[in-house]
């Protein structure tokens, strides 16, 4: 039987949404909670949490509170990065997830603080003091997320991006930029899922990391394609922004058709990496489905 990805996703999405709603406090001072919840809730594909939960299932950690907390922490980091990236000092965008960006809705100062608070809350979620998550898992996940979101990860990639507006990059330079800016957090989704498991074989661990790296690159290639081929209503953000801003992209470097072929090639590499894990096929079905969704998505 074919794997029912939507059937798998639905309960996981509901669990993540409920947890985020519970953990992002509406009572934060001076309206800050409202801005934080606006940034996180009611929008987004939740790809990173889904990847983490699917990986946790693949390594036998399905249903664990550690995986749920890690999944929500990832989404908080992703949301904070979008809040800051959209601000006038960076990408200056007015539309995100089909609604006005946080700084448009709440003002720049409140948006900046909301992003800061979401980042801090992510690490609070990873380190509960109630004994529900083993200290070794807390430390592993906190370290992985810090590196993926810091200067050798997402923040560093954004710095490279901003520094090269209007400049041509080689394919290697573009790959490195996106490996940090987008790929690091997607790879981290897989690595944190593995960290929630116990006694994961090295072969599986390494192959899953390779899967995360390839999928992160595929996501960005498709994102660049959609910026050219989709409209703002479909994307939920401003279409054509990369080209208008003269940003380096895979479409600008390779052309549209070559970029599409490259995305298909990366999808095949991701599937091979899953095969190389040596894990039972039924435990990999959700990861395979999510990889297909990444490459063939329309927004």
PDB file of C-alpha atoms in Angstrom:
ATOM      1  CA  UNK A   1       0.000   0.000   0.000  1.00  0.00           C
ATOM      2  CA  UNK A   2       1.115   3.547  -0.737  1.00  0.00           C
ATOM      3  CA  UNK A   3       2.047   5.593   2.302  1.00  0.00           C
ATOM      4  CA  UNK A   4      -0.623   8.130   3.293  1.00  0.00           C
ATOM      5  CA  UNK A   5       1.517  11.197   3.973  1.00  0.00           C
ATOM      6  CA  UNK A   6      -1.431  13.478   4.684  1.00  0.00           C
ATOM      7  CA  UNK A   7      -2.860  10.917   7.064  1.00  0.00           C
ATOM      8  CA  UNK A   8       0.488  10.774   8.871  1.00  0.00           C
ATOM      9  CA  UNK A   9       0.930  14.545   8.928  1.00  0.00           C
ATOM     10  CA  UNK A  10      -2.459  15.530  10.296  1.00  0.00           C
ATOM     11  CA  UNK A  11      -2.139  14.245  13.884  1.00  0.00           C
ATOM     12  CA  UNK A  12       1.473  15.391  14.081  1.00  0.00           C
ATOM     13  CA  UNK A  13       0.541  18.890  12.912  1.00  0.00           C
ATOM     14  CA  UNK A  14      -2.290  19.061  15.432  1.00  0.00           C
ATOM     15  CA  UNK A  15       0.075  18.003  18.213  1.00  0.00           C
ATOM     16  CA  UNK A  16       2.667  20.599  17.233  1.00  0.00           C
ATOM     17  CA  UNK A  17       0.078  23.381  16.875  1.00  0.00           C
ATOM     18  CA  UNK A  18      -1.421  22.635  20.271  1.00  0.00           C
ATOM     19  CA  UNK A  19       1.999  22.529  21.919  1.00  0.00           C
ATOM     20  CA  UNK A  20       3.070  25.818  20.313  1.00  0.00           C
ATOM     21  CA  UNK A  21      -0.166  27.458  21.420  1.00  0.00           C
ATOM     22  CA  UNK A  22       0.371  26.182  24.960  1.00  0.00           C
ATOM     23  CA  UNK A  23       4.014  27.184  25.160  1.00  0.00           C
ATOM     24  CA  UNK A  24       4.006  30.628  23.469  1.00  0.00           C
ATOM     25  CA  UNK A  25       2.538  32.669  26.305  1.00  0.00           C
ATOM     26  CA  UNK A  26      -0.106  35.212  25.354  1.00  0.00           C
ATOM     27  CA  UNK A  27       0.490  36.952  28.707  1.00  0.00           C
ATOM     28  CA  UNK A  28       4.033  38.131  27.910  1.00  0.00           C
ATOM     29  CA  UNK A  29       4.369  41.809  28.945  1.00  0.00           C
ATOM     30  CA  UNK A  30       3.223  44.860  27.001  1.00  0.00           C
ATOM     31  CA  UNK A  31       1.657  43.019  24.071  1.00  0.00           C
ATOM     32  CA  UNK A  32       4.810  41.022  23.354  1.00  0.00           C
ATOM     33  CA  UNK A  33       2.940  37.731  23.660  1.00  0.00           C
ATOM     34  CA  UNK A  34       0.469  38.807  20.991  1.00  0.00           C
ATOM     35  CA  UNK A  35       3.297  39.600  18.567  1.00  0.00           C
ATOM     36  CA  UNK A  36       5.047  36.297  19.341  1.00  0.00           C
ATOM     37  CA  UNK A  37       1.900  34.272  18.765  1.00  0.00           C
ATOM     38  CA  UNK A  38       1.159  36.183  15.560  1.00  0.00           C
ATOM     39  CA  UNK A  39       4.621  35.235  14.293  1.00  0.00           C
ATOM     40  CA  UNK A  40       4.303  31.537  15.116  1.00  0.00           C
ATOM     41  CA  UNK A  41       0.685  30.383  15.039  1.00  0.00           C
ATOM     42  CA  UNK A  42      -1.814  29.904  12.224  1.00  0.00           C
ATOM     43  CA  UNK A  43       0.560  29.628   9.299  1.00  0.00           C
ATOM     44  CA  UNK A  44       3.537  27.844   7.827  1.00  0.00           C
ATOM     45  CA  UNK A  45       4.126  24.332   6.539  1.00  0.00           C
ATOM     46  CA  UNK A  46       5.812  23.154   9.765  1.00  0.00           C
ATOM     47  CA  UNK A  47       8.312  21.267   7.628  1.00  0.00           C
ATOM     48  CA  UNK A  48      11.075  21.375  10.233  1.00  0.00           C
ATOM     49  CA  UNK A  49       8.974  19.950  13.072  1.00  0.00           C
ATOM     50  CA  UNK A  50       7.584  17.274  10.751  1.00  0.00           C
ATOM     51  CA  UNK A  51      11.087  16.278   9.632  1.00  0.00           C
ATOM     52  CA  UNK A  52      12.212  16.025  13.235  1.00  0.00           C
ATOM     53  CA  UNK A  53       9.223  13.936  14.285  1.00  0.00           C
ATOM     54  CA  UNK A  54       9.587  11.669  11.236  1.00  0.00           C
ATOM     55  CA  UNK A  55      13.267  11.145  12.024  1.00  0.00           C
ATOM     56  CA  UNK A  56      12.465  10.404  15.658  1.00  0.00           C
ATOM     57  CA  UNK A  57      10.029   7.740  14.479  1.00  0.00           C
ATOM     58  CA  UNK A  58      12.653   6.300  12.130  1.00  0.00           C
ATOM     59  CA  UNK A  59      15.058   5.795  15.066  1.00  0.00           C
ATOM     60  CA  UNK A  60      12.422   4.474  17.466  1.00  0.00           C
ATOM     61  CA  UNK A  61      11.664   7.647  19.460  1.00  0.00           C
ATOM     62  CA  UNK A  62       8.113   8.209  18.247  1.00  0.00           C
ATOM     63  CA  UNK A  63       5.795   9.951  20.678  1.00  0.00           C
ATOM     64  CA  UNK A  64       8.561  11.184  22.980  1.00  0.00           C
ATOM     65  CA  UNK A  65       8.175  14.501  24.794  1.00  0.00           C
ATOM     66  CA  UNK A  66      11.810  15.240  23.899  1.00  0.00           C
ATOM     67  CA  UNK A  67      10.967  15.083  20.192  1.00  0.00           C
ATOM     68  CA  UNK A  68       7.876  17.279  20.597  1.00  0.00           C
ATOM     69  CA  UNK A  69       9.805  19.904  22.540  1.00  0.00           C
ATOM     70  CA  UNK A  70      12.625  19.834  19.991  1.00  0.00           C
ATOM     71  CA  UNK A  71      10.150  20.122  17.109  1.00  0.00           C
ATOM     72  CA  UNK A  72       8.545  23.201  18.651  1.00  0.00           C
ATOM     73  CA  UNK A  73      11.929  24.734  19.476  1.00  0.00           C
ATOM     74  CA  UNK A  74      12.917  24.390  15.820  1.00  0.00           C
ATOM     75  CA  UNK A  75       9.741  26.121  14.691  1.00  0.00           C
ATOM     76  CA  UNK A  76      10.346  28.984  17.149  1.00  0.00           C
ATOM     77  CA  UNK A  77      13.850  29.520  15.751  1.00  0.00           C
ATOM     78  CA  UNK A  78      12.488  29.422  12.207  1.00  0.00           C
ATOM     79  CA  UNK A  79       9.735  31.907  13.101  1.00  0.00           C
ATOM     80  CA  UNK A  80      12.148  34.302  14.807  1.00  0.00           C
ATOM     81  CA  UNK A  81      14.409  34.241  11.758  1.00  0.00           C
ATOM     82  CA  UNK A  82      11.507  35.143   9.478  1.00  0.00           C
ATOM     83  CA  UNK A  83      10.463  38.029  11.732  1.00  0.00           C
ATOM     84  CA  UNK A  84      13.960  39.497  11.606  1.00  0.00           C
ATOM     85  CA  UNK A  85      14.593  38.713   7.921  1.00  0.00           C
ATOM     86  CA  UNK A  86      11.412  40.537   6.903  1.00  0.00           C
ATOM     87  CA  UNK A  87      12.361  43.785   8.651  1.00  0.00           C
ATOM     88  CA  UNK A  88      13.340  46.900   6.653  1.00  0.00           C
ATOM     89  CA  UNK A  89      17.002  46.589   7.665  1.00  0.00           C
ATOM     90  CA  UNK A  90      17.201  43.215   5.886  1.00  0.00           C
ATOM     91  CA  UNK A  91      14.717  41.979   3.262  1.00  0.00           C
ATOM     92  CA  UNK A  92      12.086  44.683   3.870  1.00  0.00           C
ATOM     93  CA  UNK A  93       9.109  42.449   3.120  1.00  0.00           C
ATOM     94  CA  UNK A  94       5.474  43.177   3.929  1.00  0.00           C
ATOM     95  CA  UNK A  95       3.861  39.748   3.402  1.00  0.00           C
ATOM     96  CA  UNK A  96       4.560  36.461   5.152  1.00  0.00           C
ATOM     97  CA  UNK A  97       2.378  33.353   5.380  1.00  0.00           C
ATOM     98  CA  UNK A  98      -0.383  35.228   3.599  1.00  0.00           C
ATOM     99  CA  UNK A  99      -0.636  38.050   6.135  1.00  0.00           C
ATOM    100  CA  UNK A 100       1.222  41.282   6.960  1.00  0.00           C
ATOM    101  CA  UNK A 101       4.682  40.724   8.383  1.00  0.00           C
ATOM    102  CA  UNK A 102       5.195  41.221  12.120  1.00  0.00           C
ATOM    103  CA  UNK A 103       6.881  44.618  11.831  1.00  0.00           C
ATOM    104  CA  UNK A 104       4.046  45.877   9.612  1.00  0.00           C
ATOM    105  CA  UNK A 105       1.457  44.645  12.103  1.00  0.00           C
ATOM    106  CA  UNK A 106       3.180  45.585  15.377  1.00  0.00           C
ATOM    107  CA  UNK A 107       5.996  48.011  14.545  1.00  0.00           C
ATOM    108  CA  UNK A 108       9.720  47.420  14.169  1.00  0.00           C
ATOM    109  CA  UNK A 109      10.666  47.566  17.850  1.00  0.00           C
ATOM    110  CA  UNK A 110       8.044  45.035  18.888  1.00  0.00           C
ATOM    111  CA  UNK A 111       8.994  42.776  15.972  1.00  0.00           C
ATOM    112  CA  UNK A 112      12.634  42.844  17.024  1.00  0.00           C
ATOM    113  CA  UNK A 113      11.714  41.955  20.601  1.00  0.00           C
ATOM    114  CA  UNK A 114       9.302  39.236  19.492  1.00  0.00           C
ATOM    115  CA  UNK A 115      12.079  37.582  17.485  1.00  0.00           C
ATOM    116  CA  UNK A 116      14.477  37.836  20.413  1.00  0.00           C
ATOM    117  CA  UNK A 117      11.926  36.312  22.777  1.00  0.00           C
ATOM    118  CA  UNK A 118      11.083  33.449  20.407  1.00  0.00           C
ATOM    119  CA  UNK A 119      14.769  32.578  20.094  1.00  0.00           C
ATOM    120  CA  UNK A 120      15.179  32.467  23.870  1.00  0.00           C
ATOM    121  CA  UNK A 121      11.985  30.450  24.320  1.00  0.00           C
ATOM    122  CA  UNK A 122      13.293  27.812  21.906  1.00  0.00           C
ATOM    123  CA  UNK A 123      16.130  26.955  24.274  1.00  0.00           C
ATOM    124  CA  UNK A 124      13.806  27.088  27.263  1.00  0.00           C
ATOM    125  CA  UNK A 125      11.685  24.396  25.612  1.00  0.00           C
ATOM    126  CA  UNK A 126      14.745  22.208  25.063  1.00  0.00           C
ATOM    127  CA  UNK A 127      15.756  22.307  28.723  1.00  0.00           C
ATOM    128  CA  UNK A 128      12.728  21.467  30.916  1.00  0.00           C
ATOM    129  CA  UNK A 129      13.454  21.157  34.610  1.00  0.00           C
ATOM    130  CA  UNK A 130      10.790  18.535  35.322  1.00  0.00           C
ATOM    131  CA  UNK A 131      12.851  15.460  34.449  1.00  0.00           C
ATOM    132  CA  UNK A 132      10.829  14.726  31.299  1.00  0.00           C
ATOM    133  CA  UNK A 133      13.879  14.941  29.003  1.00  0.00           C
ATOM    134  CA  UNK A 134      17.219  13.316  29.922  1.00  0.00           C
ATOM    135  CA  UNK A 135      20.038  15.848  30.451  1.00  0.00           C
ATOM    136  CA  UNK A 136      22.124  14.210  27.706  1.00  0.00           C
ATOM    137  CA  UNK A 137      19.311  14.714  25.177  1.00  0.00           C
ATOM    138  CA  UNK A 138      18.798  18.303  26.368  1.00  0.00           C
ATOM    139  CA  UNK A 139      22.489  19.085  25.890  1.00  0.00           C
ATOM    140  CA  UNK A 140      22.702  17.398  22.487  1.00  0.00           C
ATOM    141  CA  UNK A 141      19.637  19.185  21.109  1.00  0.00           C
ATOM    142  CA  UNK A 142      20.607  22.580  22.536  1.00  0.00           C
ATOM    143  CA  UNK A 143      24.074  22.297  21.022  1.00  0.00           C
ATOM    144  CA  UNK A 144      22.765  21.243  17.628  1.00  0.00           C
ATOM    145  CA  UNK A 145      20.210  24.050  17.499  1.00  0.00           C
ATOM    146  CA  UNK A 146      22.679  26.704  18.671  1.00  0.00           C
ATOM    147  CA  UNK A 147      25.181  25.771  15.965  1.00  0.00           C
ATOM    148  CA  UNK A 148      22.540  25.536  13.249  1.00  0.00           C
ATOM    149  CA  UNK A 149      21.091  28.957  14.031  1.00  0.00           C
ATOM    150  CA  UNK A 150      24.341  30.814  14.779  1.00  0.00           C
ATOM    151  CA  UNK A 151      27.153  32.287  12.731  1.00  0.00           C
ATOM    152  CA  UNK A 152      28.162  28.905  11.235  1.00  0.00           C
ATOM    153  CA  UNK A 153      24.523  28.308  10.365  1.00  0.00           C
ATOM    154  CA  UNK A 154      21.458  30.384   9.625  1.00  0.00           C
ATOM    155  CA  UNK A 155      22.755  33.771  10.799  1.00  0.00           C
ATOM    156  CA  UNK A 156      26.006  33.319   8.897  1.00  0.00           C
ATOM    157  CA  UNK A 157      24.152  32.375   5.725  1.00  0.00           C
ATOM    158  CA  UNK A 158      21.956  35.448   5.977  1.00  0.00           C
ATOM    159  CA  UNK A 159      25.065  37.608   6.401  1.00  0.00           C
ATOM    160  CA  UNK A 160      26.550  36.128   3.213  1.00  0.00           C
ATOM    161  CA  UNK A 161      23.254  36.696   1.401  1.00  0.00           C
ATOM    162  CA  UNK A 162      23.056  40.361   2.386  1.00  0.00           C
ATOM    163  CA  UNK A 163      26.712  40.908   1.507  1.00  0.00           C
ATOM    164  CA  UNK A 164      26.250  39.590  -2.033  1.00  0.00           C
ATOM    165  CA  UNK A 165      23.167  41.398  -3.278  1.00  0.00           C
ATOM    166  CA  UNK A 166      23.903  42.373  -6.882  1.00  0.00           C
ATOM    167  CA  UNK A 167      27.020  40.183  -6.994  1.00  0.00           C
ATOM    168  CA  UNK A 168      27.455  36.967  -8.945  1.00  0.00           C
ATOM    169  CA  UNK A 169      28.380  33.845  -6.992  1.00  0.00           C
ATOM    170  CA  UNK A 170      29.837  30.593  -8.259  1.00  0.00           C
ATOM    171  CA  UNK A 171      27.814  27.437  -7.749  1.00  0.00           C
ATOM    172  CA  UNK A 172      30.083  26.414  -4.870  1.00  0.00           C
ATOM    173  CA  UNK A 173      29.643  29.810  -3.189  1.00  0.00           C
ATOM    174  CA  UNK A 174      25.888  29.718  -3.656  1.00  0.00           C
ATOM    175  CA  UNK A 175      25.721  26.184  -2.261  1.00  0.00           C
ATOM    176  CA  UNK A 176      27.724  27.241   0.797  1.00  0.00           C
ATOM    177  CA  UNK A 177      25.480  30.256   1.393  1.00  0.00           C
ATOM    178  CA  UNK A 178      22.337  28.140   1.287  1.00  0.00           C
ATOM    179  CA  UNK A 179      23.914  25.298   3.253  1.00  0.00           C
ATOM    180  CA  UNK A 180      24.180  27.800   6.097  1.00  0.00           C
ATOM    181  CA  UNK A 181      21.134  30.022   5.579  1.00  0.00           C
ATOM    182  CA  UNK A 182      18.474  27.375   4.929  1.00  0.00           C
ATOM    183  CA  UNK A 183      20.111  23.968   4.956  1.00  0.00           C
ATOM    184  CA  UNK A 184      21.603  24.139   8.450  1.00  0.00           C
ATOM    185  CA  UNK A 185      18.223  24.277  10.167  1.00  0.00           C
ATOM    186  CA  UNK A 186      16.763  21.521   7.974  1.00  0.00           C
ATOM    187  CA  UNK A 187      19.781  19.315   8.667  1.00  0.00           C
ATOM    188  CA  UNK A 188      19.364  20.152  12.351  1.00  0.00           C
ATOM    189  CA  UNK A 189      15.764  18.903  12.163  1.00  0.00           C
ATOM    190  CA  UNK A 190      17.070  15.470  11.238  1.00  0.00           C
ATOM    191  CA  UNK A 191      20.006  15.522  13.652  1.00  0.00           C
ATOM    192  CA  UNK A 192      17.804  16.510  16.601  1.00  0.00           C
ATOM    193  CA  UNK A 193      15.378  13.736  15.703  1.00  0.00           C
ATOM    194  CA  UNK A 194      18.286  11.290  15.820  1.00  0.00           C
ATOM    195  CA  UNK A 195      19.422  12.753  19.160  1.00  0.00           C
ATOM    196  CA  UNK A 196      16.023  11.878  20.638  1.00  0.00           C
ATOM    197  CA  UNK A 197      16.611   8.205  19.867  1.00  0.00           C
ATOM    198  CA  UNK A 198      18.724   5.679  21.726  1.00  0.00           C
ATOM    199  CA  UNK A 199      21.507   3.496  20.344  1.00  0.00           C
ATOM    200  CA  UNK A 200      21.170   4.685  16.757  1.00  0.00           C
ATOM    201  CA  UNK A 201      23.739   2.830  14.588  1.00  0.00           C
ATOM    202  CA  UNK A 202      26.511   5.000  13.145  1.00  0.00           C
ATOM    203  CA  UNK A 203      25.575   3.910   9.628  1.00  0.00           C
ATOM    204  CA  UNK A 204      22.037   5.178  10.085  1.00  0.00           C
ATOM    205  CA  UNK A 205      23.187   8.358  11.814  1.00  0.00           C
ATOM    206  CA  UNK A 206      25.577   9.285   9.002  1.00  0.00           C
ATOM    207  CA  UNK A 207      23.118   8.438   6.237  1.00  0.00           C
ATOM    208  CA  UNK A 208      20.365  10.465   7.916  1.00  0.00           C
ATOM    209  CA  UNK A 209      22.720  13.434   8.167  1.00  0.00           C
ATOM    210  CA  UNK A 210      23.466  13.117   4.464  1.00  0.00           C
ATOM    211  CA  UNK A 211      19.724  12.986   3.811  1.00  0.00           C
ATOM    212  CA  UNK A 212      19.253  16.198   5.805  1.00  0.00           C
ATOM    213  CA  UNK A 213      22.049  17.990   3.946  1.00  0.00           C
ATOM    214  CA  UNK A 214      20.750  17.048   0.506  1.00  0.00           C
ATOM    215  CA  UNK A 215      17.150  17.833   1.403  1.00  0.00           C
ATOM    216  CA  UNK A 216      18.168  21.245   2.738  1.00  0.00           C
ATOM    217  CA  UNK A 217      19.789  22.097  -0.579  1.00  0.00           C
ATOM    218  CA  UNK A 218      16.823  20.745  -2.545  1.00  0.00           C
ATOM    219  CA  UNK A 219      14.474  22.916  -0.491  1.00  0.00           C
ATOM    220  CA  UNK A 220      16.396  26.056  -1.428  1.00  0.00           C
ATOM    221  CA  UNK A 221      16.635  25.183  -5.116  1.00  0.00           C
ATOM    222  CA  UNK A 222      12.858  24.683  -5.215  1.00  0.00           C
ATOM    223  CA  UNK A 223      12.369  27.902  -3.233  1.00  0.00           C
ATOM    224  CA  UNK A 224      14.356  29.789  -5.879  1.00  0.00           C
ATOM    225  CA  UNK A 225      12.272  28.172  -8.629  1.00  0.00           C
ATOM    226  CA  UNK A 226       8.994  29.087  -6.927  1.00  0.00           C
ATOM    227  CA  UNK A 227      10.102  32.697  -6.521  1.00  0.00           C
ATOM    228  CA  UNK A 228      10.081  32.840 -10.332  1.00  0.00           C
ATOM    229  CA  UNK A 229       7.159  30.563 -11.196  1.00  0.00           C
ATOM    230  CA  UNK A 230       4.539  31.106  -8.451  1.00  0.00           C
ATOM    231  CA  UNK A 231       2.485  34.147  -7.491  1.00  0.00           C
ATOM    232  CA  UNK A 232       2.312  35.905  -4.109  1.00  0.00           C
ATOM    233  CA  UNK A 233      -1.104  34.466  -3.218  1.00  0.00           C
ATOM    234  CA  UNK A 234       0.171  30.919  -3.703  1.00  0.00           C
ATOM    235  CA  UNK A 235       3.478  31.489  -1.914  1.00  0.00           C
ATOM    236  CA  UNK A 236       2.039  33.471   0.983  1.00  0.00           C
ATOM    237  CA  UNK A 237       4.945  35.894   0.578  1.00  0.00           C
ATOM    238  CA  UNK A 238       6.057  38.365  -2.062  1.00  0.00           C
ATOM    239  CA  UNK A 239       6.830  36.537  -5.311  1.00  0.00           C
ATOM    240  CA  UNK A 240       9.706  37.716  -7.493  1.00  0.00           C
ATOM    241  CA  UNK A 241      11.431  39.387  -4.551  1.00  0.00           C
ATOM    242  CA  UNK A 242      14.796  37.700  -5.127  1.00  0.00           C
ATOM    243  CA  UNK A 243      15.015  38.795  -8.752  1.00  0.00           C
ATOM    244  CA  UNK A 244      13.788  42.309  -7.932  1.00  0.00           C
ATOM    245  CA  UNK A 245      16.437  42.583  -5.218  1.00  0.00           C
ATOM    246  CA  UNK A 246      19.115  41.114  -7.531  1.00  0.00           C
ATOM    247  CA  UNK A 247      19.881  38.346  -5.049  1.00  0.00           C
ATOM    248  CA  UNK A 248      21.979  35.319  -6.000  1.00  0.00           C
ATOM    249  CA  UNK A 249      19.734  32.300  -6.693  1.00  0.00           C
ATOM    250  CA  UNK A 250      19.952  28.943  -8.439  1.00  0.00           C
ATOM    251  CA  UNK A 251      17.631  30.147 -11.190  1.00  0.00           C
ATOM    252  CA  UNK A 252      19.809  33.205 -11.806  1.00  0.00           C
ATOM    253  CA  UNK A 253      22.927  31.021 -11.870  1.00  0.00           C
ATOM    254  CA  UNK A 254      21.677  27.995 -13.827  1.00  0.00           C
ATOM    255  CA  UNK A 255      18.486  29.008 -15.587  1.00  0.00           C
ATOM    256  CA  UNK A 256      15.048  27.681 -14.723  1.00  0.00           C
ATOM    257  CA  UNK A 257      15.132  24.314 -16.507  1.00  0.00           C
ATOM    258  CA  UNK A 258      18.584  23.371 -15.230  1.00  0.00           C
ATOM    259  CA  UNK A 259      17.570  24.336 -11.697  1.00  0.00           C
ATOM    260  CA  UNK A 260      14.496  22.098 -11.980  1.00  0.00           C
ATOM    261  CA  UNK A 261      16.633  19.173 -13.138  1.00  0.00           C
ATOM    262  CA  UNK A 262      19.029  19.817 -10.253  1.00  0.00           C
ATOM    263  CA  UNK A 263      16.142  19.682  -7.766  1.00  0.00           C
ATOM    264  CA  UNK A 264      15.094  16.297  -9.181  1.00  0.00           C
ATOM    265  CA  UNK A 265      18.666  15.026  -8.900  1.00  0.00           C
ATOM    266  CA  UNK A 266      18.847  16.115  -5.262  1.00  0.00           C
ATOM    267  CA  UNK A 267      15.556  14.343  -4.547  1.00  0.00           C
ATOM    268  CA  UNK A 268      17.032  11.106  -5.892  1.00  0.00           C
ATOM    269  CA  UNK A 269      20.146  11.568  -3.720  1.00  0.00           C
ATOM    270  CA  UNK A 270      17.968  12.116  -0.651  1.00  0.00           C
ATOM    271  CA  UNK A 271      16.035   8.909  -1.311  1.00  0.00           C
ATOM    272  CA  UNK A 272      19.284   6.982  -1.752  1.00  0.00           C
ATOM    273  CA  UNK A 273      20.550   8.309   1.575  1.00  0.00           C
ATOM    274  CA  UNK A 274      17.435   6.936   3.269  1.00  0.00           C
ATOM    275  CA  UNK A 275      18.029   3.551   1.688  1.00  0.00           C
ATOM    276  CA  UNK A 276      21.621   3.684   2.969  1.00  0.00           C
ATOM    277  CA  UNK A 277      20.449   4.049   6.578  1.00  0.00           C
ATOM    278  CA  UNK A 278      19.688   0.337   6.712  1.00  0.00           C
ATOM    279  CA  UNK A 279      16.579   1.100   8.761  1.00  0.00           C
ATOM    280  CA  UNK A 280      13.304  -0.749   8.057  1.00  0.00           C
ATOM    281  CA  UNK A 281      11.460   0.697   5.074  1.00  0.00           C
ATOM    282  CA  UNK A 282       8.227   1.186   6.987  1.00  0.00           C
ATOM    283  CA  UNK A 283      10.007   3.418   9.517  1.00  0.00           C
ATOM    284  CA  UNK A 284      11.373   5.591   6.699  1.00  0.00           C
ATOM    285  CA  UNK A 285       8.079   6.104   4.880  1.00  0.00           C
ATOM    286  CA  UNK A 286       7.302   9.482   6.469  1.00  0.00           C
ATOM    287  CA  UNK A 287      10.766  10.831   5.653  1.00  0.00           C
ATOM    288  CA  UNK A 288      10.420   9.646   2.065  1.00  0.00           C
ATOM    289  CA  UNK A 289       7.033  11.328   1.811  1.00  0.00           C
ATOM    290  CA  UNK A 290       8.309  14.590   3.235  1.00  0.00           C
ATOM    291  CA  UNK A 291      11.267  14.591   0.833  1.00  0.00           C
ATOM    292  CA  UNK A 292       8.871  14.218  -2.085  1.00  0.00           C
ATOM    293  CA  UNK A 293       6.729  17.014  -0.697  1.00  0.00           C
ATOM    294  CA  UNK A 294       9.726  19.350  -0.484  1.00  0.00           C
ATOM    295  CA  UNK A 295      10.697  18.872  -4.123  1.00  0.00           C
ATOM    296  CA  UNK A 296       7.206  18.864  -5.606  1.00  0.00           C
ATOM    297  CA  UNK A 297       5.594  21.587  -3.463  1.00  0.00           C
ATOM    298  CA  UNK A 298       3.837  24.579  -5.030  1.00  0.00           C
ATOM    299  CA  UNK A 299       4.490  27.063  -2.218  1.00  0.00           C
TER     300      UNK A 299
END
